[in-house]
Amino acid sequence: MPDLATPLIAWYRDNARDLPWRRPGFPAWGTLVSEFMLQQTPVNRVIPHLEAWLARWPAPVDLAADPPAEAVRQWANLGYPRRALWLHRAATEIRDRHGGVVPHDVDALLALTGIGDYTARAVAVFAYGRRHPVVDTNTRRVLARAVEGRSQPGTPARRDLSAMEAILPPDDDAAGIVNAAAMELGATVCTARTPRCAACPLSATCAWRAAGYPDTGDARRRQARYEGSDRQARGAVLRELRDAAHDLPQESVLAGWPDALQRDRAIDSLVSDGLVEASEGVLRLPGWVSPRPRRGA
């Protein structure tokens, strides 16, 4: 296999974006929060939310001290709000199991709510400088093209970690840079639809380029349409509850929604996910305490 680490490191040093979680001294808690927020959400949307979150809750114990309703409210329009609930639970677990300090061990991180293999490795590598392969969608695309000669990666698999491990240098710091560089390259140059191959540091050894850029198919999962979906209805229910300073009668929430069955389905699913609590015909965010429900409001 050609040496990919050396050109990746050199390119990254000159081209990496200035992102908050890459700055010296950025806390491990901030790295963990950023990884939760970056799941299926663009960087430019995440940064202001991340800054506001850390200003309000600079450490896990600060978030754990507030009810989960506040996490859901602060999450605002980031989407996939279960991440806010999971992050609150993870903060509580960090407080109770790890003395308020985000753990550095991958297995300990995996034991926290809402943390999968990617996030656990990302925190261990980027917050603590541990040597592990870290693979996201962008990394998988870079490896598929540069190493395997495919236009798009296949479905995620454990072999992706082995492929990334194979290009990592032995030094911990250098390995961390290569992990970050592969992600950055996939996000800014080796993009899914319009790769800028002339600007790629791997162009001289890229297997896909050498093969003449063949279309080898695309097995990526397509995201369902948002407009008119249950996801949109769920978001609308949460928005009403976030904006309210009190509990709301269930019949008043999304009362004008065009599909009553979809509205009810959205509420039921939110209750099932723990994002909404329902009691005696009243809805509230989880753990939210108000003096008395304002019926008819």
Short mmCIF file of C-alpha atoms in Angstrom, two decimals:
data_model
loop_
_atom_site.label_atom_id
_atom_site.label_comp_id
_atom_site.label_asym_id
_atom_site.label_seq_id
_atom_site.Cartn_x
_atom_site.Cartn_y
_atom_site.Cartn_z
CA MET A 1 0.00 0.00 0.00
CA PRO A 2 1.33 3.50 -0.82
CA ASP A 3 2.17 5.89 2.00
CA LEU A 4 -0.97 7.97 2.53
CA ALA A 5 -0.04 9.32 5.97
CA THR A 6 2.78 11.62 4.86
CA PRO A 7 0.84 13.58 2.21
CA LEU A 8 -2.26 13.68 4.44
CA ILE A 9 -0.31 15.21 7.34
CA ALA A 10 1.36 17.80 5.12
CA TRP A 11 -1.93 18.75 3.47
CA TYR A 12 -3.79 18.97 6.78
CA ARG A 13 -1.26 21.33 8.33
CA ASP A 14 -1.84 23.80 5.51
CA ASN A 15 -5.54 23.30 4.83
CA ALA A 16 -7.40 22.26 7.98
CA ARG A 17 -10.35 24.46 8.84
CA ASP A 18 -10.19 26.42 12.07
CA LEU A 19 -12.87 24.61 14.05
CA PRO A 20 -13.44 25.03 17.80
CA TRP A 21 -12.80 21.39 18.70
CA ARG A 22 -9.40 21.50 16.97
CA ARG A 23 -8.03 24.38 19.01
CA PRO A 24 -5.45 23.78 21.75
CA GLY A 25 -6.98 23.37 25.19
CA PHE A 26 -10.47 22.49 23.94
CA PRO A 27 -11.94 20.30 26.71
CA ALA A 28 -12.81 16.62 26.36
CA TRP A 29 -16.40 17.47 27.33
CA GLY A 30 -16.53 19.91 24.43
CA THR A 31 -15.22 17.23 22.09
CA LEU A 32 -17.90 14.83 23.29
CA VAL A 33 -20.67 17.41 22.85
CA SER A 34 -19.39 18.33 19.38
CA GLU A 35 -19.41 14.70 18.29
CA PHE A 36 -23.02 14.30 19.44
CA MET A 37 -24.02 17.44 17.54
CA LEU A 38 -22.09 16.61 14.38
CA GLN A 39 -23.98 13.37 13.82
CA GLN A 40 -25.97 14.04 10.63
CA THR A 41 -25.67 17.82 11.11
CA PRO A 42 -23.43 20.19 9.07
CA VAL A 43 -20.49 21.89 10.79
CA ASN A 44 -21.76 25.43 10.15
CA ARG A 45 -25.00 24.67 11.99
CA VAL A 46 -23.25 22.97 14.88
CA ILE A 47 -20.72 25.67 15.84
CA PRO A 48 -23.13 28.29 17.29
CA HIS A 49 -25.11 25.61 19.12
CA LEU A 50 -21.92 24.10 20.52
CA GLU A 51 -20.69 27.46 21.76
CA ALA A 52 -24.02 28.22 23.43
CA TRP A 53 -24.17 24.75 24.99
CA LEU A 54 -20.68 24.97 26.50
CA ALA A 55 -21.31 28.50 27.75
CA ARG A 56 -24.34 27.20 29.63
CA TRP A 57 -22.93 23.81 30.66
CA PRO A 58 -19.11 23.97 30.63
CA ALA A 59 -18.79 20.55 32.30
CA PRO A 60 -20.84 17.33 32.47
CA VAL A 61 -21.85 18.01 36.08
CA ASP A 62 -23.44 21.30 35.04
CA LEU A 63 -25.69 19.60 32.50
CA ALA A 64 -26.48 16.72 34.84
CA ALA A 65 -27.69 19.20 37.46
CA ASP A 66 -30.44 20.46 35.16
CA PRO A 67 -33.53 18.48 34.13
CA PRO A 68 -33.40 16.76 30.73
CA ALA A 69 -36.08 19.17 29.53
CA GLU A 70 -33.46 21.92 29.48
CA ALA A 71 -31.18 19.84 27.25
CA VAL A 72 -34.02 19.22 24.79
CA ARG A 73 -34.91 22.92 24.82
CA GLN A 74 -31.30 24.03 24.29
CA TRP A 75 -30.95 21.55 21.42
CA ALA A 76 -33.39 23.80 19.52
CA ASN A 77 -33.46 23.03 15.78
CA LEU A 78 -30.40 20.79 15.48
CA GLY A 79 -32.58 17.82 14.57
CA TYR A 80 -32.63 14.25 15.87
CA PRO A 81 -33.44 15.53 19.39
CA ARG A 82 -32.92 12.15 21.03
CA ARG A 83 -29.26 13.12 20.91
CA ALA A 84 -29.99 15.83 23.50
CA LEU A 85 -31.64 13.32 25.81
CA TRP A 86 -28.78 10.85 25.38
CA LEU A 87 -26.22 13.58 26.01
CA HIS A 88 -27.97 14.50 29.26
CA ARG A 89 -27.95 10.86 30.35
CA ALA A 90 -24.28 10.52 29.39
CA ALA A 91 -23.45 13.63 31.44
CA THR A 92 -25.23 12.10 34.44
CA GLU A 93 -23.31 8.85 33.98
CA ILE A 94 -20.01 10.74 33.71
CA ARG A 95 -20.83 12.51 36.97
CA ASP A 96 -21.88 9.35 38.78
CA ARG A 97 -19.33 6.86 37.40
CA HIS A 98 -16.30 8.96 36.53
CA GLY A 99 -16.28 11.83 39.01
CA GLY A 100 -17.42 14.31 36.37
CA VAL A 101 -14.46 13.64 34.07
CA VAL A 102 -15.04 12.36 30.53
CA PRO A 103 -13.27 8.97 30.36
CA HIS A 104 -10.46 8.34 27.89
CA ASP A 105 -10.89 4.59 27.56
CA VAL A 106 -12.89 3.44 24.53
CA ASP A 107 -14.75 0.74 26.48
CA ALA A 108 -15.70 3.19 29.23
CA LEU A 109 -16.92 5.65 26.62
CA LEU A 110 -18.94 2.95 24.86
CA ALA A 111 -20.71 2.23 28.15
CA LEU A 112 -22.17 5.76 28.18
CA THR A 113 -25.65 6.40 26.77
CA GLY A 114 -25.77 7.40 23.12
CA ILE A 115 -22.11 6.69 22.38
CA GLY A 116 -21.27 4.28 19.60
CA ASP A 117 -17.98 3.05 18.24
CA TYR A 118 -17.23 6.15 16.17
CA THR A 119 -17.91 8.66 18.96
CA ALA A 120 -15.98 6.65 21.56
CA ARG A 121 -12.92 6.46 19.33
CA ALA A 122 -13.20 10.10 18.27
CA VAL A 123 -13.19 11.30 21.89
CA ALA A 124 -10.30 9.00 22.83
CA VAL A 125 -8.24 10.17 19.85
CA PHE A 126 -9.08 13.86 19.49
CA ALA A 127 -9.52 14.75 23.17
CA TYR A 128 -6.89 12.48 24.73
CA GLY A 129 -4.42 11.71 21.97
CA ARG A 130 -4.91 7.94 22.08
CA ARG A 131 -4.04 5.89 19.01
CA HIS A 132 -7.13 4.32 17.43
CA PRO A 133 -8.53 4.31 13.91
CA VAL A 134 -11.49 6.71 13.64
CA VAL A 135 -13.82 6.25 10.68
CA ASP A 136 -16.75 8.44 9.64
CA THR A 137 -18.58 8.75 6.30
CA ASN A 138 -15.95 11.10 4.88
CA THR A 139 -13.09 8.81 5.89
CA ARG A 140 -14.80 5.81 4.34
CA ARG A 141 -15.15 7.64 1.03
CA VAL A 142 -11.47 8.63 1.00
CA LEU A 143 -10.41 5.05 1.70
CA ALA A 144 -12.83 3.63 -0.89
CA ARG A 145 -11.40 5.84 -3.61
CA ALA A 146 -7.73 6.13 -2.70
CA VAL A 147 -7.19 2.52 -1.65
CA GLU A 148 -9.94 0.41 -3.22
CA GLY A 149 -10.61 2.29 -6.46
CA ARG A 150 -14.36 2.62 -5.84
CA SER A 151 -16.46 5.71 -6.49
CA GLN A 152 -18.39 5.39 -3.21
CA PRO A 153 -17.90 3.28 -0.08
CA GLY A 154 -20.00 0.25 0.67
CA THR A 155 -22.16 -0.14 3.73
CA PRO A 156 -20.34 0.52 7.04
CA ALA A 157 -18.52 -2.51 8.43
CA ARG A 158 -15.83 -3.42 10.96
CA ARG A 159 -13.38 -3.83 8.09
CA ASP A 160 -13.41 -0.02 7.75
CA LEU A 161 -11.46 0.20 11.02
CA SER A 162 -8.89 -2.27 9.72
CA ALA A 163 -8.52 -0.24 6.52
CA MET A 164 -7.92 2.94 8.52
CA GLU A 165 -5.57 1.20 10.92
CA ALA A 166 -3.47 0.12 7.93
CA ILE A 167 -2.63 3.73 6.99
CA LEU A 168 -1.99 5.07 10.50
CA PRO A 169 1.61 5.81 11.49
CA PRO A 170 2.81 4.27 14.79
CA ASP A 171 3.21 7.62 16.58
CA ASP A 172 0.12 8.64 18.58
CA ASP A 173 0.18 12.30 17.58
CA ALA A 174 0.79 11.57 13.90
CA ALA A 175 -1.97 8.95 13.92
CA GLY A 176 -4.39 11.51 15.34
CA ILE A 177 -3.53 13.97 12.59
CA VAL A 178 -4.05 11.31 9.91
CA ASN A 179 -7.47 10.47 11.38
CA ALA A 180 -8.45 14.14 11.30
CA ALA A 181 -6.91 14.71 7.88
CA ALA A 182 -8.81 11.86 6.24
CA MET A 183 -12.09 13.26 7.59
CA GLU A 184 -11.19 16.77 6.50
CA LEU A 185 -10.19 15.63 3.03
CA GLY A 186 -13.48 13.80 2.57
CA ALA A 187 -15.47 16.77 3.83
CA THR A 188 -13.79 19.46 1.74
CA VAL A 189 -12.04 17.87 -1.27
CA CYS A 190 -12.97 14.22 -1.82
CA THR A 191 -16.68 14.99 -1.61
CA ALA A 192 -19.46 12.62 -2.60
CA ARG A 193 -20.74 14.45 -5.67
CA THR A 194 -18.06 16.85 -6.90
CA PRO A 195 -14.60 15.72 -5.78
CA ARG A 196 -11.82 18.22 -6.47
CA CYS A 197 -9.19 15.71 -7.52
CA ALA A 198 -6.75 18.37 -8.76
CA ALA A 199 -6.49 19.69 -5.17
CA CYS A 200 -6.15 16.26 -3.54
CA PRO A 201 -2.85 15.35 -1.86
CA LEU A 202 -3.50 11.69 -2.67
CA SER A 203 -4.10 12.17 -6.39
CA ALA A 204 -0.73 10.69 -7.38
CA THR A 205 -1.53 7.35 -5.73
CA CYS A 206 -5.36 7.31 -5.80
CA ALA A 207 -6.60 3.96 -7.09
CA TRP A 208 -9.89 5.42 -8.32
CA ARG A 209 -8.13 8.12 -10.34
CA ALA A 210 -5.67 5.61 -11.78
CA ALA A 211 -8.58 3.44 -12.91
CA GLY A 212 -10.20 6.35 -14.78
CA TYR A 213 -12.86 7.26 -12.18
CA PRO A 214 -15.18 4.27 -12.77
CA ASP A 215 -18.75 4.41 -11.45
CA THR A 216 -18.80 1.40 -9.15
CA GLY A 217 -22.28 2.05 -7.77
CA ASP A 218 -23.58 3.76 -4.67
CA ALA A 219 -24.93 1.78 -1.73
CA ARG A 220 -25.35 4.80 0.52
CA ARG A 221 -28.62 4.92 2.39
CA ARG A 222 -30.90 7.70 1.17
CA GLN A 223 -32.53 9.91 3.77
CA ALA A 224 -36.31 10.03 3.59
CA ARG A 225 -37.99 13.27 2.52
CA TYR A 226 -38.48 15.65 5.47
CA GLU A 227 -41.45 17.71 4.25
CA GLY A 228 -44.68 16.01 5.26
CA SER A 229 -42.85 13.29 7.21
CA ASP A 230 -43.37 12.04 10.75
CA ARG A 231 -39.99 13.62 11.54
CA GLN A 232 -41.41 17.02 10.62
CA ALA A 233 -44.44 16.43 12.84
CA ARG A 234 -42.23 15.34 15.73
CA GLY A 235 -40.12 18.46 15.33
CA ALA A 236 -43.21 20.66 15.34
CA VAL A 237 -44.50 19.06 18.57
CA LEU A 238 -41.15 19.58 20.29
CA ARG A 239 -40.94 23.17 19.05
CA GLU A 240 -44.27 24.02 20.68
CA LEU A 241 -43.21 22.43 23.95
CA ARG A 242 -39.77 24.10 23.88
CA ASP A 243 -41.30 27.51 23.23
CA ALA A 244 -43.89 27.14 25.99
CA ALA A 245 -42.97 28.21 29.50
CA HIS A 246 -45.43 25.69 30.94
CA ASP A 247 -47.09 22.35 30.32
CA LEU A 248 -49.54 22.17 27.44
CA PRO A 249 -52.86 20.34 27.12
CA GLN A 250 -52.35 17.55 24.61
CA GLU A 251 -55.33 18.57 22.52
CA SER A 252 -53.85 22.05 22.00
CA VAL A 253 -50.45 20.84 20.77
CA LEU A 254 -50.27 21.03 16.99
CA ALA A 255 -54.02 21.45 16.91
CA GLY A 256 -53.95 22.77 13.36
CA TRP A 257 -51.75 20.02 11.90
CA PRO A 258 -53.28 18.84 8.61
CA ASP A 259 -52.98 15.13 9.43
CA ALA A 260 -54.43 14.37 12.86
CA LEU A 261 -53.29 10.74 12.78
CA GLN A 262 -49.72 11.82 11.99
CA ARG A 263 -49.86 14.34 14.84
CA ASP A 264 -50.98 11.65 17.29
CA ARG A 265 -48.36 9.26 15.95
CA ALA A 266 -45.67 11.90 16.42
CA ILE A 267 -46.73 12.52 20.02
CA ASP A 268 -46.86 8.80 20.79
CA SER A 269 -43.38 8.26 19.35
CA LEU A 270 -41.94 11.19 21.31
CA VAL A 271 -43.42 9.80 24.52
CA SER A 272 -42.02 6.37 23.67
CA ASP A 273 -38.56 7.89 23.07
CA GLY A 274 -38.66 9.73 26.40
CA LEU A 275 -38.56 13.15 24.74
CA VAL A 276 -42.04 14.05 25.95
CA GLU A 277 -43.93 13.13 29.10
CA ALA A 278 -47.72 12.72 29.07
CA SER A 279 -49.92 12.73 32.14
CA GLU A 280 -53.67 13.32 32.51
CA GLY A 281 -53.99 14.90 29.09
CA VAL A 282 -50.99 17.21 29.55
CA LEU A 283 -47.68 17.15 27.67
CA ARG A 284 -44.34 18.40 28.93
CA LEU A 285 -40.66 18.05 28.17
CA PRO A 286 -38.92 15.33 30.23
CA GLY A 287 -38.26 16.30 33.83
CA TRP A 288 -39.90 19.69 33.32
CA VAL A 289 -41.53 21.06 36.46
CA SER A 290 -44.08 23.86 36.21
CA PRO A 291 -46.41 25.23 38.93
CA ARG A 292 -49.64 23.97 37.31
CA PRO A 293 -50.71 23.15 33.77
CA ARG A 294 -52.39 26.11 32.13
CA ARG A 295 -55.39 24.47 30.59
CA GLY A 296 -56.90 26.16 27.60
CA ALA A 297 -53.76 28.23 27.05
#
